[in-house]
Each structure stands twice: as structure tokens, then as C-alpha cells.
PDB file of N, CA and C in Angstrom:
ATOM      1  N   MET A   1       0.845  -1.169   0.000  1.00 62.00           N
ATOM      2  CA  MET A   1       0.000   0.000   0.000  1.00 62.00           C
ATOM      3  C   MET A   1       0.895   1.238   0.000  1.00 62.00           C
ATOM      4  N   ASN A   2       0.612   2.163  -0.868  1.00 69.00           N
ATOM      5  CA  ASN A   2       1.303   3.447  -0.893  1.00 69.00           C
ATOM      6  C   ASN A   2       0.481   4.467  -0.134  1.00 69.00           C
ATOM      7  N   GLN A   3       1.156   5.266   0.673  1.00 68.00           N
ATOM      8  CA  GLN A   3       0.464   6.296   1.440  1.00 68.00           C
ATOM      9  C   GLN A   3       1.296   7.557   1.459  1.00 68.00           C
ATOM     10  N   ILE A   4       0.623   8.658   1.528  1.00 72.00           N
ATOM     11  CA  ILE A   4       1.258   9.938   1.794  1.00 72.00           C
ATOM     12  C   ILE A   4       0.624  10.468   3.062  1.00 72.00           C
ATOM     13  N   ILE A   5       1.444  10.804   4.021  1.00 71.00           N
ATOM     14  CA  ILE A   5       0.937  11.359   5.268  1.00 71.00           C
ATOM     15  C   ILE A   5       1.193  12.853   5.246  1.00 71.00           C
ATOM     16  N   VAL A   6       0.134  13.615   5.332  1.00 72.00           N
ATOM     17  CA  VAL A   6       0.234  15.067   5.367  1.00 72.00           C
ATOM     18  C   VAL A   6      -0.299  15.512   6.717  1.00 72.00           C
ATOM     19  N   GLY A   7       0.531  16.170   7.489  1.00 72.00           N
ATOM     20  CA  GLY A   7       0.106  16.620   8.806  1.00 72.00           C
ATOM     21  C   GLY A   7      -0.011  18.128   8.854  1.00 72.00           C
ATOM     22  N   TYR A   8      -1.062  18.603   9.450  1.00 71.00           N
ATOM     23  CA  TYR A   8      -1.294  20.034   9.595  1.00 71.00           C
ATOM     24  C   TYR A   8      -1.554  20.360  11.057  1.00 71.00           C
ATOM     25  N   HIS A   9      -1.118  21.514  11.463  1.00 77.00           N
ATOM     26  CA  HIS A   9      -1.486  22.036  12.774  1.00 77.00           C
ATOM     27  C   HIS A   9      -2.166  23.367  12.520  1.00 77.00           C
ATOM     28  N   VAL A  10      -3.456  23.390  12.706  1.00 80.00           N
ATOM     29  CA  VAL A  10      -4.226  24.617  12.485  1.00 80.00           C
ATOM     30  C   VAL A  10      -5.268  24.748  13.585  1.00 80.00           C
ATOM     31  N   GLN A  11      -5.618  25.974  13.864  1.00 85.00           N
ATOM     32  CA  GLN A  11      -6.772  26.229  14.713  1.00 85.00           C
ATOM     33  C   GLN A  11      -7.885  26.642  13.765  1.00 85.00           C
ATOM     34  N   ALA A  12      -8.906  25.815  13.679  1.00 87.00           N
ATOM     35  CA  ALA A  12      -9.955  26.044  12.693  1.00 87.00           C
ATOM     36  C   ALA A  12     -11.306  25.632  13.257  1.00 87.00           C
ATOM     37  N   THR A  13     -12.335  26.082  12.600  1.00 93.00           N
ATOM     38  CA  THR A  13     -13.694  25.669  12.931  1.00 93.00           C
ATOM     39  C   THR A  13     -14.347  25.157  11.662  1.00 93.00           C
ATOM     40  N   GLY A  14     -15.435  24.443  11.812  1.00 94.00           N
ATOM     41  CA  GLY A  14     -16.157  23.947  10.649  1.00 94.00           C
ATOM     42  C   GLY A  14     -16.037  22.442  10.514  1.00 94.00           C
ATOM     43  N   VAL A  15     -16.476  21.959   9.380  1.00 93.00           N
ATOM     44  CA  VAL A  15     -16.536  20.529   9.107  1.00 93.00           C
ATOM     45  C   VAL A  15     -15.441  20.163   8.108  1.00 93.00           C
ATOM     46  N   ILE A  16     -14.718  19.068   8.362  1.00 90.00           N
ATOM     47  CA  ILE A  16     -13.739  18.561   7.405  1.00 90.00           C
ATOM     48  C   ILE A  16     -14.499  17.825   6.318  1.00 90.00           C
ATOM     49  N   THR A  17     -14.237  18.181   5.069  1.00 93.00           N
ATOM     50  CA  THR A  17     -14.945  17.591   3.938  1.00 93.00           C
ATOM     51  C   THR A  17     -14.027  16.632   3.191  1.00 93.00           C
ATOM     52  N   LEU A  18     -14.454  15.383   3.038  1.00 95.00           N
ATOM     53  CA  LEU A  18     -13.690  14.396   2.285  1.00 95.00           C
ATOM     54  C   LEU A  18     -14.005  14.525   0.804  1.00 95.00           C
ATOM     55  N   ASN A  19     -13.003  14.226  -0.044  1.00 93.00           N
ATOM     56  CA  ASN A  19     -13.201  14.229  -1.494  1.00 93.00           C
ATOM     57  C   ASN A  19     -12.180  13.291  -2.119  1.00 93.00           C
ATOM     58  N   GLU A  20     -11.951  13.402  -3.425  1.00 92.00           N
ATOM     59  CA  GLU A  20     -11.026  12.492  -4.103  1.00 92.00           C
ATOM     60  C   GLU A  20      -9.570  12.685  -3.657  1.00 92.00           C
ATOM     61  N   GLU A  21      -9.250  13.802  -3.050  1.00 85.00           N
ATOM     62  CA  GLU A  21      -7.888  14.044  -2.572  1.00 85.00           C
ATOM     63  C   GLU A  21      -7.715  13.735  -1.086  1.00 85.00           C
ATOM     64  N   LEU A  22      -8.811  13.635  -0.355  1.00 86.00           N
ATOM     65  CA  LEU A  22      -8.752  13.332   1.077  1.00 86.00           C
ATOM     66  C   LEU A  22      -9.744  12.215   1.363  1.00 86.00           C
ATOM     67  N   ASP A  23      -9.209  11.006   1.536  1.00 90.00           N
ATOM     68  CA  ASP A  23     -10.038   9.819   1.716  1.00 90.00           C
ATOM     69  C   ASP A  23     -10.494   9.643   3.160  1.00 90.00           C
ATOM     70  N   SER A  24      -9.641  10.037   4.109  1.00 91.00           N
ATOM     71  CA  SER A  24      -9.983   9.896   5.520  1.00 91.00           C
ATOM     72  C   SER A  24      -9.072  10.799   6.336  1.00 91.00           C
ATOM     73  N   TYR A  25      -9.401  10.952   7.595  1.00 89.00           N
ATOM     74  CA  TYR A  25      -8.556  11.721   8.501  1.00 89.00           C
ATOM     75  C   TYR A  25      -8.722  11.192   9.916  1.00 89.00           C
ATOM     76  N   ILE A  26      -7.743  11.494  10.737  1.00 89.00           N
ATOM     77  CA  ILE A  26      -7.763  11.099  12.140  1.00 89.00           C
ATOM     78  C   ILE A  26      -7.324  12.305  12.958  1.00 89.00           C
ATOM     79  N   LEU A  27      -8.091  12.664  13.956  1.00 87.00           N
ATOM     80  CA  LEU A  27      -7.700  13.721  14.885  1.00 87.00           C
ATOM     81  C   LEU A  27      -7.077  13.054  16.106  1.00 87.00           C
ATOM     82  N   VAL A  28      -5.827  13.371  16.377  1.00 90.00           N
ATOM     83  CA  VAL A  28      -5.097  12.755  17.483  1.00 90.00           C
ATOM     84  C   VAL A  28      -4.685  13.849  18.460  1.00 90.00           C
ATOM     85  N   PRO A  29      -5.116  13.761  19.706  1.00 94.00           N
ATOM     86  CA  PRO A  29      -4.682  14.764  20.684  1.00 94.00           C
ATOM     87  C   PRO A  29      -3.177  14.632  20.924  1.00 94.00           C
ATOM     88  N   PRO A  30      -2.488  15.736  21.155  1.00 93.00           N
ATOM     89  CA  PRO A  30      -1.028  15.698  21.316  1.00 93.00           C
ATOM     90  C   PRO A  30      -0.547  14.694  22.359  1.00 93.00           C
ATOM     91  N   GLU A  31      -1.259  14.571  23.469  1.00 95.00           N
ATOM     92  CA  GLU A  31      -0.810  13.662  24.523  1.00 95.00           C
ATOM     93  C   GLU A  31      -0.919  12.191  24.129  1.00 95.00           C
ATOM     94  N   ALA A  32      -1.619  11.871  23.050  1.00 97.00           N
ATOM     95  CA  ALA A  32      -1.769  10.490  22.598  1.00 97.00           C
ATOM     96  C   ALA A  32      -0.830  10.139  21.445  1.00 97.00           C
ATOM     97  N   CYS A  33      -0.048  11.094  20.974  1.00 95.00           N
ATOM     98  CA  CYS A  33       0.838  10.860  19.827  1.00 95.00           C
ATOM     99  C   CYS A  33       2.016   9.974  20.205  1.00 95.00           C
ATOM    100  N   LEU A  34       2.367   9.078  19.295  1.00 96.00           N
ATOM    101  CA  LEU A  34       3.581   8.284  19.389  1.00 96.00           C
ATOM    102  C   LEU A  34       4.510   8.766  18.281  1.00 96.00           C
ATOM    103  N   VAL A  35       5.811   8.723  18.524  1.00 96.00           N
ATOM    104  CA  VAL A  35       6.769   9.161  17.506  1.00 96.00           C
ATOM    105  C   VAL A  35       7.723   8.018  17.178  1.00 96.00           C
ATOM    106  N   TRP A  36       8.455   8.133  16.081  1.00 95.00           N
ATOM    107  CA  TRP A  36       9.368   7.105  15.616  1.00 95.00           C
ATOM    108  C   TRP A  36      10.722   7.757  15.347  1.00 95.00           C
ATOM    109  N   PRO A  37      11.799   6.964  15.396  1.00 95.00           N
ATOM    110  CA  PRO A  37      13.153   7.527  15.374  1.00 95.00           C
ATOM    111  C   PRO A  37      13.706   7.815  13.977  1.00 95.00           C
ATOM    112  N   ALA A  38      12.921   8.439  13.142  1.00 90.00           N
ATOM    113  CA  ALA A  38      13.398   8.788  11.798  1.00 90.00           C
ATOM    114  C   ALA A  38      12.504   9.868  11.203  1.00 90.00           C
ATOM    115  N   GLY A  39      13.068  10.654  10.303  1.00 84.00           N
ATOM    116  CA  GLY A  39      12.340  11.612   9.482  1.00 84.00           C
ATOM    117  C   GLY A  39      11.244  12.389  10.172  1.00 84.00           C
ATOM    118  N   THR A  40      10.009  12.183   9.718  1.00 87.00           N
ATOM    119  CA  THR A  40       8.875  12.944  10.236  1.00 87.00           C
ATOM    120  C   THR A  40       8.566  12.627  11.693  1.00 87.00           C
ATOM    121  N   GLY A  41       8.976  11.441  12.157  1.00 92.00           N
ATOM    122  CA  GLY A  41       8.784  11.106  13.569  1.00 92.00           C
ATOM    123  C   GLY A  41       9.566  12.037  14.482  1.00 92.00           C
ATOM    124  N   LEU A  42      10.780  12.389  14.061  1.00 91.00           N
ATOM    125  CA  LEU A  42      11.598  13.310  14.854  1.00 91.00           C
ATOM    126  C   LEU A  42      11.044  14.725  14.788  1.00 91.00           C
ATOM    127  N   ALA A  43      10.528  15.110  13.637  1.00 89.00           N
ATOM    128  CA  ALA A  43       9.909  16.432  13.515  1.00 89.00           C
ATOM    129  C   ALA A  43       8.676  16.523  14.408  1.00 89.00           C
ATOM    130  N   LEU A  44       7.868  15.473  14.433  1.00 92.00           N
ATOM    131  CA  LEU A  44       6.690  15.443  15.303  1.00 92.00           C
ATOM    132  C   LEU A  44       7.113  15.505  16.766  1.00 92.00           C
ATOM    133  N   ARG A  45       8.157  14.757  17.122  1.00 96.00           N
ATOM    134  CA  ARG A  45       8.671  14.793  18.498  1.00 96.00           C
ATOM    135  C   ARG A  45       9.043  16.215  18.914  1.00 96.00           C
ATOM    136  N   ASP A  46       9.767  16.904  18.040  1.00 94.00           N
ATOM    137  CA  ASP A  46      10.195  18.269  18.355  1.00 94.00           C
ATOM    138  C   ASP A  46       9.002  19.203  18.507  1.00 94.00           C
ATOM    139  N   TRP A  47       8.004  19.046  17.640  1.00 93.00           N
ATOM    140  CA  TRP A  47       6.795  19.880  17.705  1.00 93.00           C
ATOM    141  C   TRP A  47       6.069  19.639  19.029  1.00 93.00           C
ATOM    142  N   LEU A  48       5.934  18.363  19.415  1.00 96.00           N
ATOM    143  CA  LEU A  48       5.256  18.026  20.668  1.00 96.00           C
ATOM    144  C   LEU A  48       6.021  18.553  21.875  1.00 96.00           C
ATOM    145  N   ARG A  49       7.338  18.408  21.861  1.00 97.00           N
ATOM    146  CA  ARG A  49       8.150  18.921  22.970  1.00 97.00           C
ATOM    147  C   ARG A  49       7.993  20.429  23.112  1.00 97.00           C
ATOM    148  N   GLY A  50       7.895  21.112  21.986  1.00 95.00           N
ATOM    149  CA  GLY A  50       7.714  22.557  22.009  1.00 95.00           C
ATOM    150  C   GLY A  50       6.392  22.981  22.624  1.00 95.00           C
ATOM    151  N   ARG A  51       5.470  22.031  22.753  1.00 95.00           N
ATOM    152  CA  ARG A  51       4.167  22.305  23.344  1.00 95.00           C
ATOM    153  C   ARG A  51       4.006  21.635  24.703  1.00 95.00           C
ATOM    154  N   GLY A  52       5.137  21.216  25.286  1.00 97.00           N
ATOM    155  CA  GLY A  52       5.110  20.691  26.649  1.00 97.00           C
ATOM    156  C   GLY A  52       4.805  19.219  26.799  1.00 97.00           C
ATOM    157  N   HIS A  53       4.888  18.438  25.720  1.00 98.00           N
ATOM    158  CA  HIS A  53       4.618  16.998  25.786  1.00 98.00           C
ATOM    159  C   HIS A  53       5.915  16.235  25.540  1.00 98.00           C
ATOM    160  N   GLU A  54       6.098  15.130  26.229  1.00 97.00           N
ATOM    161  CA  GLU A  54       7.233  14.246  25.963  1.00 97.00           C
ATOM    162  C   GLU A  54       6.664  12.942  25.417  1.00 97.00           C
ATOM    163  N   PRO A  55       6.651  12.785  24.091  1.00 97.00           N
ATOM    164  CA  PRO A  55       5.988  11.630  23.482  1.00 97.00           C
ATOM    165  C   PRO A  55       6.780  10.335  23.643  1.00 97.00           C
ATOM    166  N   GLU A  56       6.059   9.236  23.574  1.00 97.00           N
ATOM    167  CA  GLU A  56       6.672   7.912  23.617  1.00 97.00           C
ATOM    168  C   GLU A  56       7.273   7.595  22.254  1.00 97.00           C
ATOM    169  N   MET A  57       8.510   7.088  22.247  1.00 97.00           N
ATOM    170  CA  MET A  57       9.193   6.696  21.019  1.00 97.00           C
ATOM    171  C   MET A  57       8.905   5.220  20.749  1.00 97.00           C
ATOM    172  N   ILE A  58       8.418   4.898  19.556  1.00 97.00           N
ATOM    173  CA  ILE A  58       8.187   3.504  19.188  1.00 97.00           C
ATOM    174  C   ILE A  58       9.371   3.008  18.365  1.00 97.00           C
ATOM    175  N   LYS A  59       9.561   1.704  18.327  1.00 95.00           N
ATOM    176  CA  LYS A  59      10.637   1.103  17.543  1.00 95.00           C
ATOM    177  C   LYS A  59      10.110   0.746  16.162  1.00 95.00           C
ATOM    178  N   LEU A  60      10.941   0.986  15.158  1.00 88.00           N
ATOM    179  CA  LEU A  60      10.589   0.581  13.803  1.00 88.00           C
ATOM    180  C   LEU A  60      11.027  -0.865  13.594  1.00 88.00           C
ATOM    181  N   ALA A  61      10.201  -1.636  12.923  1.00 83.00           N
ATOM    182  CA  ALA A  61      10.514  -3.053  12.696  1.00 83.00           C
ATOM    183  C   ALA A  61      11.614  -3.224  11.684  1.00 83.00           C
TER     184      ALA A  61
END
């Protein structure tokens, strides 16, 4: 399966609308985020730390 993960941090109101470019979405509270030791996982870790959270690091298989 090929996937592209696009993450946004915005303060917004309204309804998220799905279409041919957005098949699904998941809202994850910062305190529930897990990070991984590479690429975007490290960027997410840094973003979470900047907001006062120390996320759990998962191991890549």
C-alpha cells in the first residue's frame, strides 16, 4: 500500500470535507501521539516537545 501522510497544525472551525484528494482523517490529541526515530517522527517529536509533551518513542521493525 502506498500512502502519503500530510500533517497540519491549524486552529480552525467547521466541518472537514472528504473528497477524491482526502479519503480519511484522524484527529489525534497531542498527549496520545507516538513518535518514531526517523524523518517525520523526529519532527513530530520536536513539535510536541515545544508544546510541553514528551511523546513515547516507538521502535521501527
